């Protein structure tokens, strides 16, 4: 019996881009179901309601496996795809001291730890943009204070740590990207596109960032997806 | 050679409580190193600087393994402890359809997905509290609008989903707590103590919550720790 293909439920301008990238790296057959963020109205920029048809949380990415199970959460989908389809172990790390603990630490750092200061920066950008003009200066002052006291130093500490973890390797997990690299791409793309961080201050990370974006599989993922602009408008 | 004991670097009023709980459930010998959040000054309520001596990110929990490796990120520490010390499989799930994918999905939902609306609620509570009195009403209005448009519905959707996932099982992973249960305790404790959610609206979750807090191991973890009050003051 031929194995059934998995289906990626992908949404434009979202973290599911990193799963699309991984699928392209794996070079396996898959179905791509493209969804678009809501374009206008009170739910502008949110996930479209049709994503609830396949999973009650209604977010992207969702991976429907060959036998019809729907998996959510990018770190889990990435682990499933690599464990299931990376028969040669190419994306499982070959650097010094790479093991599941390090992979899991870095993946969770990217998906949970960095997301706290990142979502604060994001929400304050959106709040500033959407506030009535007479409130805007005040929101902007609160944002600046929060940035100075918390989000700025926090992001800087995380990025310095990541630079050290990368060291002189091409990728976090060695000579090829591993799960941590795929997962890391989203917060760094979002923070960079929105100007929350300046990667030039972290030359090793910047070189990693360029290296990822130059990979043929990344470029194919951008062509096959339906947009990856992470500066949101309300 | 006797196996060396792991050491938990624990901080009061923090997510490391769930790891302390897990250690007590496992009933293994371990060392406990107690740390306290900064009590005054500009870094009030932040992690104390001494936590950087054992790991550059300076957060809690940190688990120092018997052979001296320091592991960070609660979900990773919990996975390591269960894989290493739970020889009987008691904490590895026995409910229907429990497997690593479901465990990992629920653990990540608790550590990453819920944390976005939760940290927004938390930061706005702190901002309201710490704003000069003439700005406070405005911050409070922004908070209410954000709650109505985003954090409220988002938390509600997550909690309904978790109720469905729990179903009629005692714990998310079956008849005993599994990794997802340990990990879930922190966001639900934080949201409940701060009044961000009302668990009475989710009776199954409320029963689960009581069930966890009645466990002897949870009670021992509270006695051995150095405080678990999650309403922060700046």
Short mmCIF file of C-alpha atoms in Angstrom, two decimals:
data_model
loop_
_atom_site.label_atom_id
_atom_site.label_comp_id
_atom_site.label_asym_id
_atom_site.label_seq_id
_atom_site.Cartn_x
_atom_site.Cartn_y
_atom_site.Cartn_z
CA UNK A 1 0.00 0.00 0.00
CA UNK A 2 1.36 3.37 -0.95
CA UNK A 3 1.92 5.65 2.04
CA UNK A 4 -0.52 8.53 2.10
CA UNK A 5 0.94 12.01 1.93
CA UNK A 6 0.75 14.42 4.86
CA UNK A 7 -1.05 17.72 4.36
CA UNK A 8 0.21 21.04 5.67
CA UNK A 9 -2.49 23.57 6.51
CA UNK A 10 -0.48 26.69 5.94
CA UNK A 11 -1.37 30.33 6.56
CA UNK A 12 0.31 33.32 4.93
CA UNK A 13 2.49 35.59 7.07
CA UNK A 14 2.68 33.08 9.89
CA UNK A 15 4.88 30.67 11.75
CA UNK A 16 3.77 27.83 9.49
CA UNK A 17 6.38 29.09 7.01
CA UNK A 18 9.03 27.23 9.04
CA UNK A 19 7.15 23.94 8.59
CA UNK A 20 6.83 24.56 4.86
CA UNK A 21 10.59 25.14 4.81
CA UNK A 22 11.20 21.86 6.67
CA UNK A 23 8.94 19.94 4.25
CA UNK A 24 10.94 21.34 1.34
CA UNK A 25 14.20 20.34 3.03
CA UNK A 26 12.92 16.80 3.56
CA UNK A 27 12.00 16.57 -0.13
CA UNK A 28 8.98 14.38 0.55
CA UNK A 29 5.65 14.46 -1.27
CA UNK A 30 3.01 16.44 0.63
CA UNK A 31 -0.23 18.32 0.04
CA UNK A 32 -0.31 22.02 0.68
CA UNK A 33 -3.55 23.66 1.77
CA UNK A 34 -3.18 27.45 1.64
CA UNK A 35 -5.12 29.71 4.01
CA UNK A 36 -5.10 33.49 4.33
CA UNK A 37 -5.32 35.73 7.37
CA UNK A 38 -8.57 37.69 7.57
CA UNK A 39 -8.14 40.78 5.38
CA UNK A 40 -10.58 43.26 6.87
CA UNK A 41 -13.12 43.85 9.63
CA UNK A 42 -12.77 43.40 13.40
CA UNK A 43 -10.77 40.19 13.02
CA UNK A 44 -8.29 41.65 10.54
CA UNK A 45 -4.97 39.79 10.52
CA UNK A 46 -6.37 36.91 12.63
CA UNK A 47 -6.53 33.29 11.45
CA UNK A 48 -9.52 32.57 9.15
CA UNK A 49 -12.46 30.62 10.64
CA UNK A 50 -12.05 27.70 8.22
CA UNK A 51 -8.96 26.57 10.14
CA UNK A 52 -11.31 25.45 12.93
CA UNK A 53 -12.72 22.79 10.64
CA UNK A 54 -9.58 20.72 11.01
CA UNK A 55 -8.61 21.63 14.63
CA UNK A 56 -10.62 23.38 17.37
CA UNK A 57 -7.85 25.89 18.13
CA UNK A 58 -8.07 27.08 14.52
CA UNK A 59 -4.43 28.08 14.14
CA UNK A 60 -1.71 27.38 11.63
CA UNK A 61 0.33 25.30 11.14
CA UNK A 62 -1.68 22.12 11.32
CA UNK A 63 -0.20 18.94 9.93
CA UNK A 64 -2.61 16.25 8.85
CA UNK A 65 -0.67 13.01 8.80
CA UNK A 66 -1.07 10.34 6.13
CA UNK A 67 -3.54 8.50 8.37
CA UNK A 68 -5.63 11.58 9.15
CA UNK A 69 -4.36 12.69 12.56
CA UNK A 70 -4.06 16.45 12.92
CA UNK A 71 -0.95 17.61 14.80
CA UNK A 72 -0.59 21.17 16.13
CA UNK A 73 2.24 23.22 17.70
CA UNK A 74 5.22 23.87 15.41
CA UNK A 75 7.80 22.23 17.67
CA UNK A 76 5.74 19.03 17.78
CA UNK A 77 5.07 18.99 14.04
CA UNK A 78 8.77 19.53 13.35
CA UNK A 79 9.73 16.69 15.68
CA UNK A 80 7.15 14.39 14.06
CA UNK A 81 8.29 15.20 10.52
CA UNK A 82 11.98 14.74 11.28
CA UNK A 83 11.44 11.50 13.22
CA UNK A 84 9.15 10.11 10.52
CA UNK A 85 10.75 11.22 7.28
CA UNK A 86 14.42 12.05 7.88
CA UNK A 87 15.68 8.52 7.30
CA UNK A 88 19.30 9.57 6.76
CA UNK A 89 19.46 11.64 9.95
CA UNK A 90 20.59 14.70 7.99
CA UNK A 91 18.44 17.06 10.09
CA UNK A 92 19.11 15.44 13.44
CA UNK A 93 22.31 17.24 14.34
CA UNK A 94 25.96 16.37 13.87
CA UNK A 95 27.71 19.09 15.84
CA UNK A 96 29.52 18.60 19.11
CA UNK A 97 27.24 17.89 22.06
CA UNK A 98 24.09 17.85 19.97
CA UNK A 99 21.49 15.60 21.47
CA UNK A 100 17.76 15.68 22.12
CA UNK A 101 18.17 17.75 25.25
CA UNK A 102 20.00 20.56 23.46
CA UNK A 103 17.64 20.39 20.47
CA UNK A 104 14.62 20.52 22.78
CA UNK A 105 16.10 23.34 24.90
CA UNK A 106 16.81 25.51 21.87
CA UNK A 107 13.46 24.73 20.24
CA UNK A 108 11.59 25.65 23.40
CA UNK A 109 13.69 28.73 23.94
CA UNK A 110 12.65 29.86 20.46
CA UNK A 111 8.98 28.96 20.86
CA UNK A 112 8.32 29.87 24.50
CA UNK A 113 11.06 31.98 26.13
CA UNK A 114 11.66 34.46 23.30
CA UNK A 115 7.95 34.71 22.59
CA UNK A 116 7.21 36.58 25.84
CA UNK A 117 9.23 39.73 25.03
CA UNK A 118 8.46 39.32 21.32
CA UNK A 119 4.69 39.28 21.72
CA UNK A 120 4.89 42.28 24.04
CA UNK A 121 6.83 44.22 21.41
CA UNK A 122 4.34 43.14 18.79
CA UNK A 123 1.23 44.04 20.76
CA UNK A 124 2.63 47.47 21.65
CA UNK A 125 3.42 48.15 18.01
CA UNK A 126 -0.15 47.25 17.11
CA UNK A 127 -1.57 49.24 20.04
CA UNK A 128 0.41 52.34 19.09
CA UNK A 129 -0.76 52.01 15.51
CA UNK A 130 -4.42 51.48 16.41
CA UNK A 131 -4.82 54.00 19.24
CA UNK A 132 -6.66 57.27 18.67
CA UNK A 133 -4.11 60.01 17.87
CA UNK A 134 -4.44 61.73 21.26
CA UNK A 135 -3.57 58.54 23.14
CA UNK A 136 -0.81 57.41 20.80
CA UNK A 137 2.04 59.41 22.42
CA UNK A 138 1.19 57.90 25.79
CA UNK A 139 1.10 54.32 24.46
CA UNK A 140 4.39 55.03 22.80
CA UNK A 141 5.92 56.22 26.10
CA UNK A 142 4.72 53.08 27.91
CA UNK A 143 6.15 50.98 25.09
CA UNK A 144 9.54 52.71 25.33
CA UNK A 145 9.70 52.23 29.08
CA UNK A 146 8.77 48.58 28.79
CA UNK A 147 11.37 48.15 26.08
CA UNK A 148 14.05 49.78 28.20
CA UNK A 149 13.20 47.94 31.41
CA UNK A 150 12.25 44.53 30.09
CA UNK A 151 11.84 43.51 26.47
CA UNK A 152 15.05 45.12 25.18
CA UNK A 153 17.43 43.58 27.76
CA UNK A 154 15.54 40.27 27.62
CA UNK A 155 15.80 39.93 23.83
CA UNK A 156 19.44 40.98 23.96
CA UNK A 157 20.25 38.33 26.56
CA UNK A 158 18.46 35.65 24.52
CA UNK A 159 20.27 36.64 21.31
CA UNK A 160 23.69 36.68 22.99
CA UNK A 161 22.97 33.25 24.37
CA UNK A 162 21.90 32.00 20.94
CA UNK A 163 25.09 33.43 19.38
CA UNK A 164 27.14 31.50 21.92
CA UNK A 165 25.12 28.36 21.28
CA UNK A 166 25.66 28.70 17.54
CA UNK A 167 29.38 29.28 18.01
CA UNK A 168 31.29 28.47 14.84
CA UNK A 169 28.82 25.94 13.52
CA UNK A 170 26.87 26.70 10.36
CA UNK A 171 23.60 25.77 12.05
CA UNK A 172 22.51 25.30 15.64
CA UNK A 173 22.53 21.56 15.23
CA UNK A 174 25.70 21.28 13.11
CA UNK A 175 26.40 21.31 9.38
CA UNK A 176 22.71 21.10 8.37
CA UNK A 177 19.69 22.78 9.94
CA UNK A 178 18.05 20.79 12.74
CA UNK A 179 14.71 21.24 14.45
CA UNK A 180 16.05 24.14 16.52
CA UNK A 181 17.05 26.00 13.33
CA UNK A 182 13.64 25.59 11.71
CA UNK A 183 11.88 26.67 14.89
CA UNK A 184 14.22 29.63 15.44
CA UNK A 185 13.54 31.08 12.00
CA UNK A 186 10.08 32.41 12.93
CA UNK A 187 10.92 34.56 15.98
CA UNK A 188 14.03 35.91 14.29
CA UNK A 189 12.16 36.71 11.06
CA UNK A 190 9.38 38.41 12.99
CA UNK A 191 11.72 40.41 15.21
CA UNK A 192 13.90 41.41 12.28
CA UNK A 193 11.10 42.40 9.91
CA UNK A 194 9.52 44.54 12.63
CA UNK A 195 12.80 46.11 13.72
CA UNK A 196 12.54 44.74 17.29
CA UNK A 197 16.16 43.60 17.06
CA UNK A 198 19.16 44.53 14.97
CA UNK A 199 20.93 41.36 13.90
CA UNK A 200 24.05 43.32 12.92
CA UNK A 201 24.84 43.43 16.63
CA UNK A 202 25.08 39.64 16.59
CA UNK A 203 27.30 38.81 13.58
CA UNK A 204 27.20 35.04 14.04
CA UNK A 205 23.42 35.03 14.17
CA UNK A 206 23.26 37.34 11.20
CA UNK A 207 25.44 34.97 9.16
CA UNK A 208 23.19 32.07 10.24
CA UNK A 209 20.12 34.07 9.23
CA UNK A 210 21.54 34.74 5.74
CA UNK A 211 22.62 31.12 5.43
CA UNK A 212 19.07 29.90 6.13
CA UNK A 213 17.50 32.32 3.67
CA UNK A 214 19.92 31.31 0.94
CA UNK A 215 19.00 27.64 1.10
CA UNK A 216 17.15 26.44 -2.02
CA UNK A 217 14.51 24.75 0.18
CA UNK A 218 13.79 28.06 1.97
CA UNK A 219 13.43 29.83 -1.37
CA UNK A 220 11.08 27.13 -2.66
CA UNK A 221 9.02 27.42 0.53
CA UNK A 222 8.61 31.14 -0.09
CA UNK A 223 7.52 30.49 -3.71
CA UNK A 224 5.02 27.81 -2.70
CA UNK A 225 3.59 29.77 0.24
CA UNK A 226 1.23 32.70 -0.05
CA UNK A 227 3.23 35.53 1.49
CA UNK A 228 5.53 36.06 4.44
CA UNK A 229 5.25 39.65 5.52
CA UNK A 230 5.30 39.86 9.30
CA UNK A 231 4.59 43.56 9.78
CA UNK A 232 0.91 43.43 10.67
CA UNK A 233 -1.73 46.10 10.26
CA UNK A 234 -4.93 46.29 12.28
CA UNK B 1 29.36 3.69 42.05
CA UNK B 2 26.42 5.42 43.63
CA UNK B 3 24.48 7.56 41.17
CA UNK B 4 24.86 11.25 41.94
CA UNK B 5 21.72 13.14 42.80
CA UNK B 6 20.31 15.84 40.52
CA UNK B 7 20.00 19.36 41.92
CA UNK B 8 17.01 21.61 41.32
CA UNK B 9 17.77 25.32 41.32
CA UNK B 10 14.40 26.54 42.46
CA UNK B 11 13.05 30.08 42.77
CA UNK B 12 10.11 31.14 44.94
CA UNK B 13 6.88 32.23 43.22
CA UNK B 14 7.93 30.80 39.88
CA UNK B 15 7.33 28.08 37.36
CA UNK B 16 10.00 25.90 38.97
CA UNK B 17 7.31 24.85 41.48
CA UNK B 18 6.03 22.38 38.88
CA UNK B 19 9.43 20.72 38.68
CA UNK B 20 9.63 20.50 42.46
CA UNK B 21 6.21 18.83 42.36
CA UNK B 22 7.41 16.35 39.75
CA UNK B 23 10.53 15.51 41.81
CA UNK B 24 8.30 14.81 44.81
CA UNK B 25 6.05 12.58 42.70
CA UNK B 26 9.06 10.63 41.45
CA UNK B 27 10.21 10.09 45.05
CA UNK B 28 13.87 10.20 44.09
CA UNK B 29 16.70 11.71 46.13
CA UNK B 30 17.63 15.19 44.94
CA UNK B 31 19.29 18.34 46.19
CA UNK B 32 17.26 21.50 46.44
CA UNK B 33 18.92 24.87 46.01
CA UNK B 34 16.52 27.65 46.99
CA UNK B 35 16.69 31.09 45.38
CA UNK B 36 14.54 34.14 45.94
CA UNK B 37 13.24 36.78 43.54
CA UNK B 38 14.82 40.19 44.05
CA UNK B 39 12.89 41.88 46.86
CA UNK B 40 13.41 45.58 46.18
CA UNK B 41 14.97 48.11 43.83
CA UNK B 42 14.66 48.46 40.06
CA UNK B 43 14.84 44.68 39.54
CA UNK B 44 12.16 43.88 42.09
CA UNK B 45 10.46 40.53 41.42
CA UNK B 46 13.08 39.52 38.80
CA UNK B 47 15.32 36.46 39.11
CA UNK B 48 18.33 37.01 41.38
CA UNK B 49 21.74 37.48 39.70
CA UNK B 50 23.22 34.34 41.33
CA UNK B 51 21.16 32.17 38.96
CA UNK B 52 23.53 33.26 36.18
CA UNK B 53 26.34 31.39 37.88
CA UNK B 54 24.87 28.09 36.79
CA UNK B 55 23.31 29.10 33.44
CA UNK B 56 23.80 32.25 31.32
CA UNK B 57 20.06 32.90 30.99
CA UNK B 58 19.83 33.12 34.78
CA UNK B 59 16.30 31.79 35.12
CA UNK B 60 14.62 29.12 37.17
CA UNK B 61 14.11 26.22 37.03
CA UNK B 62 17.56 24.85 36.25
CA UNK B 63 18.20 21.17 36.74
CA UNK B 64 21.78 20.13 37.34
CA UNK B 65 21.99 16.46 36.47
CA UNK B 66 24.01 13.93 38.47
CA UNK B 67 26.89 14.36 36.03
CA UNK B 68 26.85 18.16 36.16
CA UNK B 69 24.94 19.13 33.04
CA UNK B 70 22.57 22.05 33.53
CA UNK B 71 19.21 21.68 31.76
CA UNK B 72 16.84 24.62 31.28
CA UNK B 73 13.24 25.04 30.05
CA UNK B 74 10.57 23.34 32.19
CA UNK B 75 9.21 21.13 29.42
CA UNK B 76 12.69 19.76 28.71
CA UNK B 77 13.53 19.23 32.38
CA UNK B 78 10.23 17.41 32.91
CA UNK B 79 10.85 15.18 29.91
CA UNK B 80 14.38 14.41 31.12
CA UNK B 81 13.25 13.58 34.67
CA UNK B 82 10.40 11.32 33.55
CA UNK B 83 12.52 9.52 30.94
CA UNK B 84 15.37 9.06 33.41
CA UNK B 85 13.69 8.26 36.69
CA UNK B 86 10.16 7.02 36.03
CA UNK B 87 11.14 3.36 35.65
CA UNK B 88 7.60 2.05 36.17
CA UNK B 89 6.06 4.35 33.56
CA UNK B 90 3.56 5.70 36.09
CA UNK B 91 3.88 9.26 34.78
CA UNK B 92 3.99 8.39 31.09
CA UNK B 93 0.27 8.26 30.40
CA UNK B 94 -2.22 5.41 30.37
CA UNK B 95 -5.33 7.11 29.00
CA UNK B 96 -6.82 6.51 25.58
CA UNK B 97 -4.71 7.77 22.69
CA UNK B 98 -1.96 9.06 24.95
CA UNK B 99 1.35 9.09 23.17
CA UNK B 100 4.33 11.39 22.83
CA UNK B 101 2.60 13.55 20.25
CA UNK B 102 -0.36 14.33 22.52
CA UNK B 103 1.91 14.81 25.54
CA UNK B 104 4.15 17.15 23.56
CA UNK B 105 1.20 19.06 22.06
CA UNK B 106 -0.38 19.68 25.47
CA UNK B 107 2.94 20.56 27.10
CA UNK B 108 3.73 23.07 24.39
CA UNK B 109 0.25 24.48 24.43
CA UNK B 110 0.74 25.15 28.14
CA UNK B 111 4.23 26.57 27.82
CA UNK B 112 4.00 28.51 24.56
CA UNK B 113 0.46 29.05 23.28
CA UNK B 114 -1.22 30.03 26.55
CA UNK B 115 1.76 32.13 27.57
CA UNK B 116 1.08 34.81 24.92
CA UNK B 117 -2.30 35.99 26.29
CA UNK B 118 -1.16 35.21 29.85
CA UNK B 119 1.95 37.37 29.73
CA UNK B 120 -0.05 40.19 28.18
CA UNK B 121 -2.55 40.04 31.04
CA UNK B 122 0.31 39.95 33.52
CA UNK B 123 2.22 42.86 32.05
CA UNK B 124 -0.91 45.02 31.90
CA UNK B 125 -1.69 44.27 35.54
CA UNK B 126 1.84 45.32 36.43
CA UNK B 127 1.68 48.40 34.19
CA UNK B 128 -1.63 49.52 35.70
CA UNK B 129 -0.21 49.06 39.17
CA UNK B 130 3.03 50.90 38.46
CA UNK B 131 1.72 53.79 36.36
CA UNK B 132 1.45 57.28 37.87
CA UNK B 133 -2.13 57.82 39.08
CA UNK B 134 -3.07 60.21 36.27
CA UNK B 135 -2.13 57.65 33.61
CA UNK B 136 -3.60 54.62 35.37
CA UNK B 137 -7.20 54.98 34.07
CA UNK B 138 -5.91 55.11 30.52
CA UNK B 139 -3.71 52.03 30.93
CA UNK B 140 -6.70 50.31 32.45
CA UNK B 141 -8.86 51.19 29.42
CA UNK B 142 -6.25 49.82 27.02
CA UNK B 143 -6.05 46.67 29.14
CA UNK B 144 -9.84 46.20 29.07
CA UNK B 145 -9.97 46.61 25.30
CA UNK B 146 -7.12 44.18 24.80
CA UNK B 147 -8.83 41.72 27.12
CA UNK B 148 -12.12 42.02 25.25
CA UNK B 149 -10.63 41.80 21.77
CA UNK B 150 -7.85 39.32 22.30
CA UNK B 151 -6.66 37.87 25.62
CA UNK B 152 -10.13 37.04 27.01
CA UNK B 153 -11.43 35.09 23.98
CA UNK B 154 -8.01 33.50 23.46
CA UNK B 155 -7.74 32.19 27.04
CA UNK B 156 -11.35 31.01 26.89
CA UNK B 157 -10.72 29.06 23.69
CA UNK B 158 -7.60 27.47 25.17
CA UNK B 159 -9.42 26.48 28.37
CA UNK B 160 -12.39 24.99 26.52
CA UNK B 161 -9.98 23.00 24.41
CA UNK B 162 -8.15 21.79 27.53
CA UNK B 163 -11.46 20.76 29.14
CA UNK B 164 -12.26 18.69 26.06
CA UNK B 165 -8.80 17.17 26.10
CA UNK B 166 -9.16 16.24 29.76
CA UNK B 167 -12.58 14.73 29.15
CA UNK B 168 -13.49 12.28 31.89
CA UNK B 169 -9.91 11.34 32.75
CA UNK B 170 -8.50 12.27 36.15
CA UNK B 171 -5.40 13.77 34.53
CA UNK B 172 -4.50 14.86 31.02
CA UNK B 173 -2.39 11.77 30.55
CA UNK B 174 -4.72 9.28 32.30
CA UNK B 175 -5.02 8.04 35.86
CA UNK B 176 -1.79 9.69 37.06
CA UNK B 177 -0.35 13.08 36.15
CA UNK B 178 1.91 13.08 33.10
CA UNK B 179 4.28 15.72 31.80
CA UNK B 180 1.40 17.76 30.37
CA UNK B 181 -0.23 17.93 33.82
CA UNK B 182 2.93 19.12 35.55
CA UNK B 183 3.55 21.72 32.86
CA UNK B 184 -0.07 22.89 32.85
CA UNK B 185 -0.08 23.62 36.57
CA UNK B 186 1.97 26.83 36.24
CA UNK B 187 -0.14 28.79 33.73
CA UNK B 188 -3.35 27.73 35.46
CA UNK B 189 -2.01 28.64 38.91
CA UNK B 190 -0.79 32.00 37.64
CA UNK B 191 -4.01 32.82 35.78
CA UNK B 192 -6.17 31.70 38.70
CA UNK B 193 -4.23 33.49 41.45
CA UNK B 194 -4.33 36.71 39.43
CA UNK B 195 -7.99 36.39 38.48
CA UNK B 196 -7.27 36.30 34.74
CA UNK B 197 -9.58 33.31 34.43
CA UNK B 198 -12.44 31.87 36.45
CA UNK B 199 -12.05 28.12 36.61
CA UNK B 200 -15.65 27.69 37.79
CA UNK B 201 -16.64 28.22 34.17
CA UNK B 202 -14.72 25.06 33.30
CA UNK B 203 -15.88 22.44 35.85
CA UNK B 204 -13.71 19.61 34.52
CA UNK B 205 -10.60 21.76 34.67
CA UNK B 206 -11.55 22.98 38.12
CA UNK B 207 -11.86 19.39 39.37
CA UNK B 208 -8.47 18.59 37.80
CA UNK B 209 -6.99 21.67 39.47
CA UNK B 210 -8.26 20.58 42.91
CA UNK B 211 -7.11 17.01 42.27
CA UNK B 212 -3.57 18.21 41.56
CA UNK B 213 -3.43 20.42 44.63
CA UNK B 214 -4.67 17.61 46.88
CA UNK B 215 -1.85 15.27 45.92
CA UNK B 216 0.56 14.62 48.79
CA UNK B 217 3.52 15.27 46.48
CA UNK B 218 2.13 18.71 45.57
CA UNK B 219 1.71 19.54 49.25
CA UNK B 220 5.25 18.40 50.03
CA UNK B 221 6.54 20.54 47.15
CA UNK B 222 4.84 23.57 48.68
CA UNK B 223 6.36 22.81 52.09
CA UNK B 224 9.86 22.32 50.68
CA UNK B 225 9.74 25.36 48.40
CA UNK B 226 10.07 28.95 49.53
CA UNK B 227 6.72 30.43 48.57
CA UNK B 228 4.31 30.28 45.65
CA UNK B 229 2.47 33.56 45.49
CA UNK B 230 2.01 34.58 41.87
CA UNK B 231 0.52 38.04 42.32
CA UNK B 232 3.57 40.19 41.69
CA UNK B 233 4.28 43.69 42.91
CA UNK B 234 6.65 46.09 41.23
#
